[in-house]
PDB file of C-alpha atoms in Angstrom:
ATOM      1  CA  UNK A  25       0.241  -0.325  -0.001  1.00  0.00           C
ATOM      2  CA  UNK A  26       0.864   3.479  -1.301  1.00  0.00           C
ATOM      3  CA  UNK A  27       0.485   6.153   2.308  1.00  0.00           C
ATOM      4  CA  UNK A  28      -1.335   9.149   0.764  1.00  0.00           C
ATOM      5  CA  UNK A  29      -1.877  12.627   3.248  1.00  0.00           C
ATOM      6  CA  UNK A  30      -4.698  15.109   1.949  1.00  0.00           C
ATOM      7  CA  UNK A  31      -3.714  18.770   2.492  1.00  0.00           C
ATOM      8  CA  UNK A  32      -6.453  21.246   1.963  1.00  0.00           C
ATOM      9  CA  UNK A  33      -5.415  25.277   2.321  1.00  0.00           C
ATOM     10  CA  UNK A  34      -8.174  26.909   4.467  1.00  0.00           C
ATOM     11  CA  UNK A  35      -9.282  30.539   4.153  1.00  0.00           C
ATOM     12  CA  UNK A  36     -12.191  31.646   6.520  1.00  0.00           C
ATOM     13  CA  UNK A  37     -14.325  28.941   5.146  1.00  0.00           C
ATOM     14  CA  UNK A  38     -15.293  26.170   8.114  1.00  0.00           C
ATOM     15  CA  UNK A  39     -17.855  25.305   6.527  1.00  0.00           C
ATOM     16  CA  UNK A  40     -16.690  24.043   3.448  1.00  0.00           C
ATOM     17  CA  UNK A  41     -13.564  22.242   5.142  1.00  0.00           C
ATOM     18  CA  UNK A  42     -16.516  20.077   7.340  1.00  0.00           C
ATOM     19  CA  UNK A  43     -17.825  19.284   4.054  1.00  0.00           C
ATOM     20  CA  UNK A  44     -14.665  17.669   3.067  1.00  0.00           C
ATOM     21  CA  UNK A  45     -14.474  15.670   6.022  1.00  0.00           C
ATOM     22  CA  UNK A  46     -17.980  14.477   5.121  1.00  0.00           C
ATOM     23  CA  UNK A  47     -16.619  13.220   1.326  1.00  0.00           C
ATOM     24  CA  UNK A  48     -13.211  11.676   2.869  1.00  0.00           C
ATOM     25  CA  UNK A  49     -14.911   8.447   2.060  1.00  0.00           C
ATOM     26  CA  UNK A  50     -15.072   9.004  -1.362  1.00  0.00           C
ATOM     27  CA  UNK A  51     -11.069   9.348  -1.500  1.00  0.00           C
ATOM     28  CA  UNK A  52     -10.617   7.090   0.939  1.00  0.00           C
ATOM     29  CA  UNK A  53     -12.516   4.023  -1.572  1.00  0.00           C
ATOM     30  CA  UNK A  54     -10.596   5.439  -4.400  1.00  0.00           C
ATOM     31  CA  UNK A  55      -7.262   5.195  -2.857  1.00  0.00           C
ATOM     32  CA  UNK A  56      -7.688   1.535  -2.120  1.00  0.00           C
ATOM     33  CA  UNK A  57      -8.648   0.766  -5.451  1.00  0.00           C
ATOM     34  CA  UNK A  58      -5.902   1.522  -7.073  1.00  0.00           C
ATOM     35  CA  UNK A  59      -4.025   0.432  -4.292  1.00  0.00           C
ATOM     36  CA  UNK A  60      -3.386   3.444  -1.761  1.00  0.00           C
ATOM     37  CA  UNK A  61      -4.509   4.270   1.626  1.00  0.00           C
ATOM     38  CA  UNK A  62      -6.022   6.904   2.803  1.00  0.00           C
ATOM     39  CA  UNK A  63      -3.438   7.819   5.931  1.00  0.00           C
ATOM     40  CA  UNK A  64      -4.638  11.253   7.470  1.00  0.00           C
ATOM     41  CA  UNK A  65      -6.219  14.588   6.417  1.00  0.00           C
ATOM     42  CA  UNK A  66      -4.074  17.963   6.863  1.00  0.00           C
ATOM     43  CA  UNK A  67      -6.428  21.168   6.551  1.00  0.00           C
ATOM     44  CA  UNK A  68      -3.901  24.411   6.691  1.00  0.00           C
ATOM     45  CA  UNK A  69      -5.832  27.424   8.173  1.00  0.00           C
ATOM     46  CA  UNK A  70      -4.587  30.120   6.103  1.00  0.00           C
ATOM     47  CA  UNK A  71      -4.833  32.976   8.557  1.00  0.00           C
ATOM     48  CA  UNK A  72      -9.104  32.471   9.229  1.00  0.00           C
ATOM     49  CA  UNK A  73     -10.453  35.268  10.861  1.00  0.00           C
ATOM     50  CA  UNK A  74     -11.615  32.783  13.949  1.00  0.00           C
ATOM     51  CA  UNK A  75      -9.668  29.206  13.805  1.00  0.00           C
ATOM     52  CA  UNK A  76     -10.523  26.762  11.913  1.00  0.00           C
ATOM     53  CA  UNK A  77     -12.082  24.128  14.964  1.00  0.00           C
ATOM     54  CA  UNK A  78     -12.889  20.220  13.376  1.00  0.00           C
ATOM     55  CA  UNK A  79     -14.238  17.820  15.905  1.00  0.00           C
ATOM     56  CA  UNK A  80     -11.115  15.555  17.070  1.00  0.00           C
ATOM     57  CA  UNK A  81     -10.140  13.136  14.833  1.00  0.00           C
ATOM     58  CA  UNK A  82      -6.733  10.913  15.065  1.00  0.00           C
ATOM     59  CA  UNK A  83      -6.626  11.030  11.092  1.00  0.00           C
ATOM     60  CA  UNK A  84      -7.136  14.825  11.312  1.00  0.00           C
ATOM     61  CA  UNK A  85      -4.786  17.650  11.204  1.00  0.00           C
ATOM     62  CA  UNK A  86      -5.119  21.296  12.139  1.00  0.00           C
ATOM     63  CA  UNK A  87      -2.884  23.594  11.556  1.00  0.00           C
ATOM     64  CA  UNK A  88      -2.604  27.616  11.552  1.00  0.00           C
ATOM     65  CA  UNK A  89      -0.729  30.450  10.134  1.00  0.00           C
ATOM     66  CA  UNK A  90      -0.802  33.095  12.154  1.00  0.00           C
ATOM     67  CA  UNK A  91      -1.521  35.297  10.208  1.00  0.00           C
ATOM     68  CA  UNK A  92      -2.490  34.582   6.124  1.00  0.00           C
ATOM     69  CA  UNK A  93       0.778  34.008   4.596  1.00  0.00           C
ATOM     70  CA  UNK A  94      -1.098  32.946   1.050  1.00  0.00           C
ATOM     71  CA  UNK A  95      -2.378  29.280  -0.509  1.00  0.00           C
ATOM     72  CA  UNK A  96       1.385  28.481  -1.700  1.00  0.00           C
ATOM     73  CA  UNK A  97       2.684  29.264   1.479  1.00  0.00           C
ATOM     74  CA  UNK A  98      -0.095  27.152   3.736  1.00  0.00           C
ATOM     75  CA  UNK A  99       0.347  23.330   0.610  1.00  0.00           C
ATOM     76  CA  UNK A 100       3.798  23.907   0.886  1.00  0.00           C
ATOM     77  CA  UNK A 101       3.846  24.003   5.044  1.00  0.00           C
ATOM     78  CA  UNK A 102       0.945  21.020   4.801  1.00  0.00           C
ATOM     79  CA  UNK A 103       2.983  19.122   2.174  1.00  0.00           C
ATOM     80  CA  UNK A 104       6.024  19.255   4.451  1.00  0.00           C
ATOM     81  CA  UNK A 105       4.400  18.005   7.659  1.00  0.00           C
ATOM     82  CA  UNK A 106       2.330  15.191   5.905  1.00  0.00           C
ATOM     83  CA  UNK A 107       3.342  11.851   6.330  1.00  0.00           C
ATOM     84  CA  UNK A 108       2.573  10.142   3.207  1.00  0.00           C
ATOM     85  CA  UNK A 109       4.959   9.479   0.427  1.00  0.00           C
ATOM     86  CA  UNK A 110       2.217  10.837  -1.159  1.00  0.00           C
ATOM     87  CA  UNK A 111       0.559  14.254  -0.861  1.00  0.00           C
ATOM     88  CA  UNK A 112      -2.881  15.296  -2.262  1.00  0.00           C
ATOM     89  CA  UNK A 113      -3.722  18.838  -2.265  1.00  0.00           C
ATOM     90  CA  UNK A 114      -6.941  19.838  -3.142  1.00  0.00           C
ATOM     91  CA  UNK A 115      -9.035  22.875  -2.820  1.00  0.00           C
ATOM     92  CA  UNK A 116     -11.331  23.107   0.127  1.00  0.00           C
ATOM     93  CA  UNK A 117     -14.711  23.596  -2.261  1.00  0.00           C
ATOM     94  CA  UNK A 118     -13.521  20.239  -3.390  1.00  0.00           C
ATOM     95  CA  UNK A 119     -14.183  21.774  -7.280  1.00  0.00           C
ATOM     96  CA  UNK A 120     -12.798  18.418  -8.333  1.00  0.00           C
ATOM     97  CA  UNK A 121     -14.737  16.095  -6.171  1.00  0.00           C
ATOM     98  CA  UNK A 122     -11.927  13.673  -4.366  1.00  0.00           C
ATOM     99  CA  UNK A 123     -13.359  10.734  -5.842  1.00  0.00           C
ATOM    100  CA  UNK A 124     -11.309  12.041  -9.117  1.00  0.00           C
ATOM    101  CA  UNK A 125      -8.224  10.990  -7.275  1.00  0.00           C
ATOM    102  CA  UNK A 126      -8.947   7.398  -9.565  1.00  0.00           C
ATOM    103  CA  UNK A 127      -7.897   9.338 -12.341  1.00  0.00           C
ATOM    104  CA  UNK A 128      -4.505  10.953 -11.121  1.00  0.00           C
ATOM    105  CA  UNK A 129      -3.192   7.591  -9.556  1.00  0.00           C
ATOM    106  CA  UNK A 130      -2.393   5.431 -12.069  1.00  0.00           C
ATOM    107  CA  UNK A 131       0.384   8.397 -12.628  1.00  0.00           C
ATOM    108  CA  UNK A 132       1.938   7.847  -9.311  1.00  0.00           C
ATOM    109  CA  UNK A 133       5.331   7.700 -10.289  1.00  0.00           C
ATOM    110  CA  UNK A 134       5.637  11.239 -11.770  1.00  0.00           C
ATOM    111  CA  UNK A 135       7.221  13.769  -9.384  1.00  0.00           C
ATOM    112  CA  UNK A 136       3.727  16.379  -9.694  1.00  0.00           C
ATOM    113  CA  UNK A 137       0.257  14.745 -11.199  1.00  0.00           C
ATOM    114  CA  UNK A 138      -1.748  17.939 -12.135  1.00  0.00           C
ATOM    115  CA  UNK A 139      -5.281  17.852 -12.401  1.00  0.00           C
ATOM    116  CA  UNK A 140      -6.239  19.863 -15.552  1.00  0.00           C
ATOM    117  CA  UNK A 141      -9.647  21.892 -16.594  1.00  0.00           C
ATOM    118  CA  UNK A 142      -8.533  22.791 -19.745  1.00  0.00           C
ATOM    119  CA  UNK A 143     -10.677  22.767 -22.360  1.00  0.00           C
ATOM    120  CA  UNK A 144     -14.114  23.251 -20.199  1.00  0.00           C
ATOM    121  CA  UNK A 145     -17.347  24.665 -21.395  1.00  0.00           C
ATOM    122  CA  UNK A 146     -18.927  27.839 -20.406  1.00  0.00           C
ATOM    123  CA  UNK A 147     -16.465  29.997 -18.605  1.00  0.00           C
ATOM    124  CA  UNK A 148     -17.285  33.582 -19.218  1.00  0.00           C
ATOM    125  CA  UNK A 149     -15.139  35.590 -21.898  1.00  0.00           C
ATOM    126  CA  UNK A 150     -13.762  37.718 -19.670  1.00  0.00           C
ATOM    127  CA  UNK A 151     -11.870  34.653 -17.582  1.00  0.00           C
ATOM    128  CA  UNK A 152     -11.051  33.756 -20.709  1.00  0.00           C
ATOM    129  CA  UNK A 153      -9.414  36.427 -21.528  1.00  0.00           C
ATOM    130  CA  UNK A 154      -7.066  35.912 -18.393  1.00  0.00           C
ATOM    131  CA  UNK A 155      -6.790  32.481 -18.501  1.00  0.00           C
ATOM    132  CA  UNK A 156      -5.707  33.315 -21.907  1.00  0.00           C
ATOM    133  CA  UNK A 157      -3.451  36.218 -20.534  1.00  0.00           C
ATOM    134  CA  UNK A 158      -1.578  33.968 -17.950  1.00  0.00           C
ATOM    135  CA  UNK A 159      -1.043  30.805 -19.544  1.00  0.00           C
ATOM    136  CA  UNK A 160       0.527  33.038 -22.067  1.00  0.00           C
ATOM    137  CA  UNK A 161       3.079  34.345 -19.450  1.00  0.00           C
ATOM    138  CA  UNK A 162       3.497  30.892 -18.408  1.00  0.00           C
ATOM    139  CA  UNK A 163       4.929  29.752 -21.098  1.00  0.00           C
ATOM    140  CA  UNK A 164       7.299  32.968 -21.146  1.00  0.00           C
ATOM    141  CA  UNK A 165       8.245  31.778 -17.983  1.00  0.00           C
ATOM    142  CA  UNK A 166       9.277  28.456 -18.722  1.00  0.00           C
ATOM    143  CA  UNK A 167       6.854  25.862 -18.146  1.00  0.00           C
ATOM    144  CA  UNK A 168       6.789  23.600 -20.566  1.00  0.00           C
ATOM    145  CA  UNK A 169       3.137  21.599 -22.467  1.00  0.00           C
ATOM    146  CA  UNK A 170       0.272  21.713 -18.947  1.00  0.00           C
ATOM    147  CA  UNK A 171      -2.349  23.926 -20.210  1.00  0.00           C
ATOM    148  CA  UNK A 172      -4.084  24.375 -16.755  1.00  0.00           C
ATOM    149  CA  UNK A 173      -1.330  25.026 -14.297  1.00  0.00           C
ATOM    150  CA  UNK A 174      -3.608  26.611 -11.042  1.00  0.00           C
ATOM    151  CA  UNK A 175      -5.721  23.699 -10.868  1.00  0.00           C
ATOM    152  CA  UNK A 176      -6.151  22.912  -7.489  1.00  0.00           C
ATOM    153  CA  UNK A 177      -6.427  19.235  -7.369  1.00  0.00           C
ATOM    154  CA  UNK A 178      -2.324  18.098  -7.397  1.00  0.00           C
ATOM    155  CA  UNK A 179      -0.686  14.673  -6.697  1.00  0.00           C
ATOM    156  CA  UNK A 180       2.976  14.775  -5.463  1.00  0.00           C
ATOM    157  CA  UNK A 181       5.401  12.634  -5.182  1.00  0.00           C
ATOM    158  CA  UNK A 182       6.996  13.674  -1.610  1.00  0.00           C
ATOM    159  CA  UNK A 183      10.699  11.547  -2.025  1.00  0.00           C
ATOM    160  CA  UNK A 184      10.866  13.748  -5.106  1.00  0.00           C
ATOM    161  CA  UNK A 185       8.759  16.737  -4.049  1.00  0.00           C
ATOM    162  CA  UNK A 186      10.153  17.556  -0.703  1.00  0.00           C
ATOM    163  CA  UNK A 187      13.567  19.535  -1.600  1.00  0.00           C
ATOM    164  CA  UNK A 188      11.343  21.525  -4.556  1.00  0.00           C
ATOM    165  CA  UNK A 189       8.660  22.572  -1.328  1.00  0.00           C
ATOM    166  CA  UNK A 190      11.946  23.486   0.764  1.00  0.00           C
ATOM    167  CA  UNK A 191      13.334  25.730  -2.185  1.00  0.00           C
ATOM    168  CA  UNK A 192       9.763  27.314  -2.975  1.00  0.00           C
ATOM    169  CA  UNK A 193       9.543  30.768  -2.558  1.00  0.00           C
ATOM    170  CA  UNK A 194       6.359  31.831  -4.435  1.00  0.00           C
ATOM    171  CA  UNK A 195       3.830  32.136  -1.311  1.00  0.00           C
ATOM    172  CA  UNK A 196       0.550  32.749  -3.103  1.00  0.00           C
ATOM    173  CA  UNK A 197      -1.452  31.874  -6.134  1.00  0.00           C
ATOM    174  CA  UNK A 198       1.248  31.239  -8.927  1.00  0.00           C
ATOM    175  CA  UNK A 199       2.948  28.173  -6.306  1.00  0.00           C
ATOM    176  CA  UNK A 200       2.149  25.972  -8.520  1.00  0.00           C
ATOM    177  CA  UNK A 201       4.068  27.163 -11.780  1.00  0.00           C
ATOM    178  CA  UNK A 202       6.412  27.651  -9.943  1.00  0.00           C
ATOM    179  CA  UNK A 203       6.760  24.141  -8.426  1.00  0.00           C
ATOM    180  CA  UNK A 204       6.560  22.469 -11.941  1.00  0.00           C
ATOM    181  CA  UNK A 205       8.784  25.122 -13.357  1.00  0.00           C
ATOM    182  CA  UNK A 206      11.646  23.411 -10.621  1.00  0.00           C
ATOM    183  CA  UNK A 207      10.546  19.930 -11.340  1.00  0.00           C
ATOM    184  CA  UNK A 208      10.841  20.267 -15.206  1.00  0.00           C
ATOM    185  CA  UNK A 209      14.133  22.152 -14.910  1.00  0.00           C
ATOM    186  CA  UNK A 210      15.155  19.217 -12.676  1.00  0.00           C
ATOM    187  CA  UNK A 211      13.945  16.630 -15.664  1.00  0.00           C
ATOM    188  CA  UNK A 212      11.354  15.368 -13.700  1.00  0.00           C
ATOM    189  CA  UNK A 213       8.194  14.204 -14.813  1.00  0.00           C
ATOM    190  CA  UNK A 214       5.173  16.469 -14.315  1.00  0.00           C
ATOM    191  CA  UNK A 215       1.972  14.834 -15.927  1.00  0.00           C
ATOM    192  CA  UNK A 216      -1.485  16.761 -16.538  1.00  0.00           C
ATOM    193  CA  UNK A 217      -4.407  14.192 -16.390  1.00  0.00           C
ATOM    194  CA  UNK A 218      -8.591  16.030 -16.978  1.00  0.00           C
ATOM    195  CA  UNK A 219     -10.443  16.165 -14.235  1.00  0.00           C
ATOM    196  CA  UNK A 220     -13.620  16.723 -14.052  1.00  0.00           C
ATOM    197  CA  UNK A 221     -14.661  20.007 -12.279  1.00  0.00           C
ATOM    198  CA  UNK A 222     -18.013  21.904 -10.653  1.00  0.00           C
ATOM    199  CA  UNK A 223     -17.020  24.992 -10.353  1.00  0.00           C
ATOM    200  CA  UNK A 224     -16.362  26.500  -6.989  1.00  0.00           C
ATOM    201  CA  UNK A 225     -18.706  27.062  -4.184  1.00  0.00           C
ATOM    202  CA  UNK A 226     -17.006  30.272  -3.231  1.00  0.00           C
ATOM    203  CA  UNK A 227     -13.098  31.178  -4.269  1.00  0.00           C
ATOM    204  CA  UNK A 228     -10.198  33.642  -2.490  1.00  0.00           C
ATOM    205  CA  UNK A 229      -9.104  34.802  -5.537  1.00  0.00           C
ATOM    206  CA  UNK A 230      -9.979  38.352  -6.482  1.00  0.00           C
ATOM    207  CA  UNK A 231      -9.494  39.945  -9.540  1.00  0.00           C
ATOM    208  CA  UNK A 232      -7.614  42.764  -7.849  1.00  0.00           C
ATOM    209  CA  UNK A 233      -5.252  43.038  -6.134  1.00  0.00           C
ATOM    210  CA  UNK A 234      -4.641  39.031  -6.692  1.00  0.00           C
ATOM    211  CA  UNK A 235      -4.135  39.055 -10.404  1.00  0.00           C
ATOM    212  CA  UNK A 236      -1.357  42.190 -10.718  1.00  0.00           C
ATOM    213  CA  UNK A 237       0.124  39.875  -8.262  1.00  0.00           C
ATOM    214  CA  UNK A 238      -0.084  36.560 -10.134  1.00  0.00           C
ATOM    215  CA  UNK A 239       1.568  38.303 -13.008  1.00  0.00           C
ATOM    216  CA  UNK A 240       4.573  39.733 -10.394  1.00  0.00           C
ATOM    217  CA  UNK A 241       5.051  36.614  -9.301  1.00  0.00           C
ATOM    218  CA  UNK A 242       5.554  35.080 -13.007  1.00  0.00           C
ATOM    219  CA  UNK A 243       8.073  37.917 -13.586  1.00  0.00           C
ATOM    220  CA  UNK A 244       9.767  36.982 -10.711  1.00  0.00           C
ATOM    221  CA  UNK A 245       9.895  32.883 -11.834  1.00  0.00           C
ATOM    222  CA  UNK A 246      10.656  34.159 -15.062  1.00  0.00           C
ATOM    223  CA  UNK A 247      13.750  36.375 -14.018  1.00  0.00           C
ATOM    224  CA  UNK A 248      15.196  33.497 -11.613  1.00  0.00           C
ATOM    225  CA  UNK A 249      17.975  31.498 -12.749  1.00  0.00           C
TER     226      UNK A 249
END
């Protein structure tokens, strides 16, 4: 059995965090069918106004950032604290159902298995334009052959990724780009896998100031040697 930790960044969404707990059996079944066992679920509370409080359970861990540090910082903290040999990162709103792990699992030998929303219908025109602009910037940053770097559903192989997380610098939404770029430059493998995407119930991403900040982070990633 391959051990799996689920890492979920949370910001001011205790109701969604409790909903994740209600769907863990879905992940456990998908994991077991692929010869994985879920050993823990780690919520990283990114400085919520009210500290995240969940019913105590031996396989549920809550880590708290005393101030808001960003999604990238929170995923890094959770992944580096994980016991599992693999880490599944999921957005707290479960836009990708946890059962979609079954689609990522066959590629477990890759350093990163990245869920993808590429080509999904129904995206508003403004969002499509921003997505296109971001993708062009990602290509300039040196990321190759990945259409959707920002999907919040990824599997990390920690014997390879721990060293990558250790040198991660991007704390907010562009952290995925940095991780993928570092892996590709190190000769590691990144596999993109289409997943069901139900659309975010709630998003902490704001057009301003987050979009300019993401582009600034991408510029810094691009300029890094």
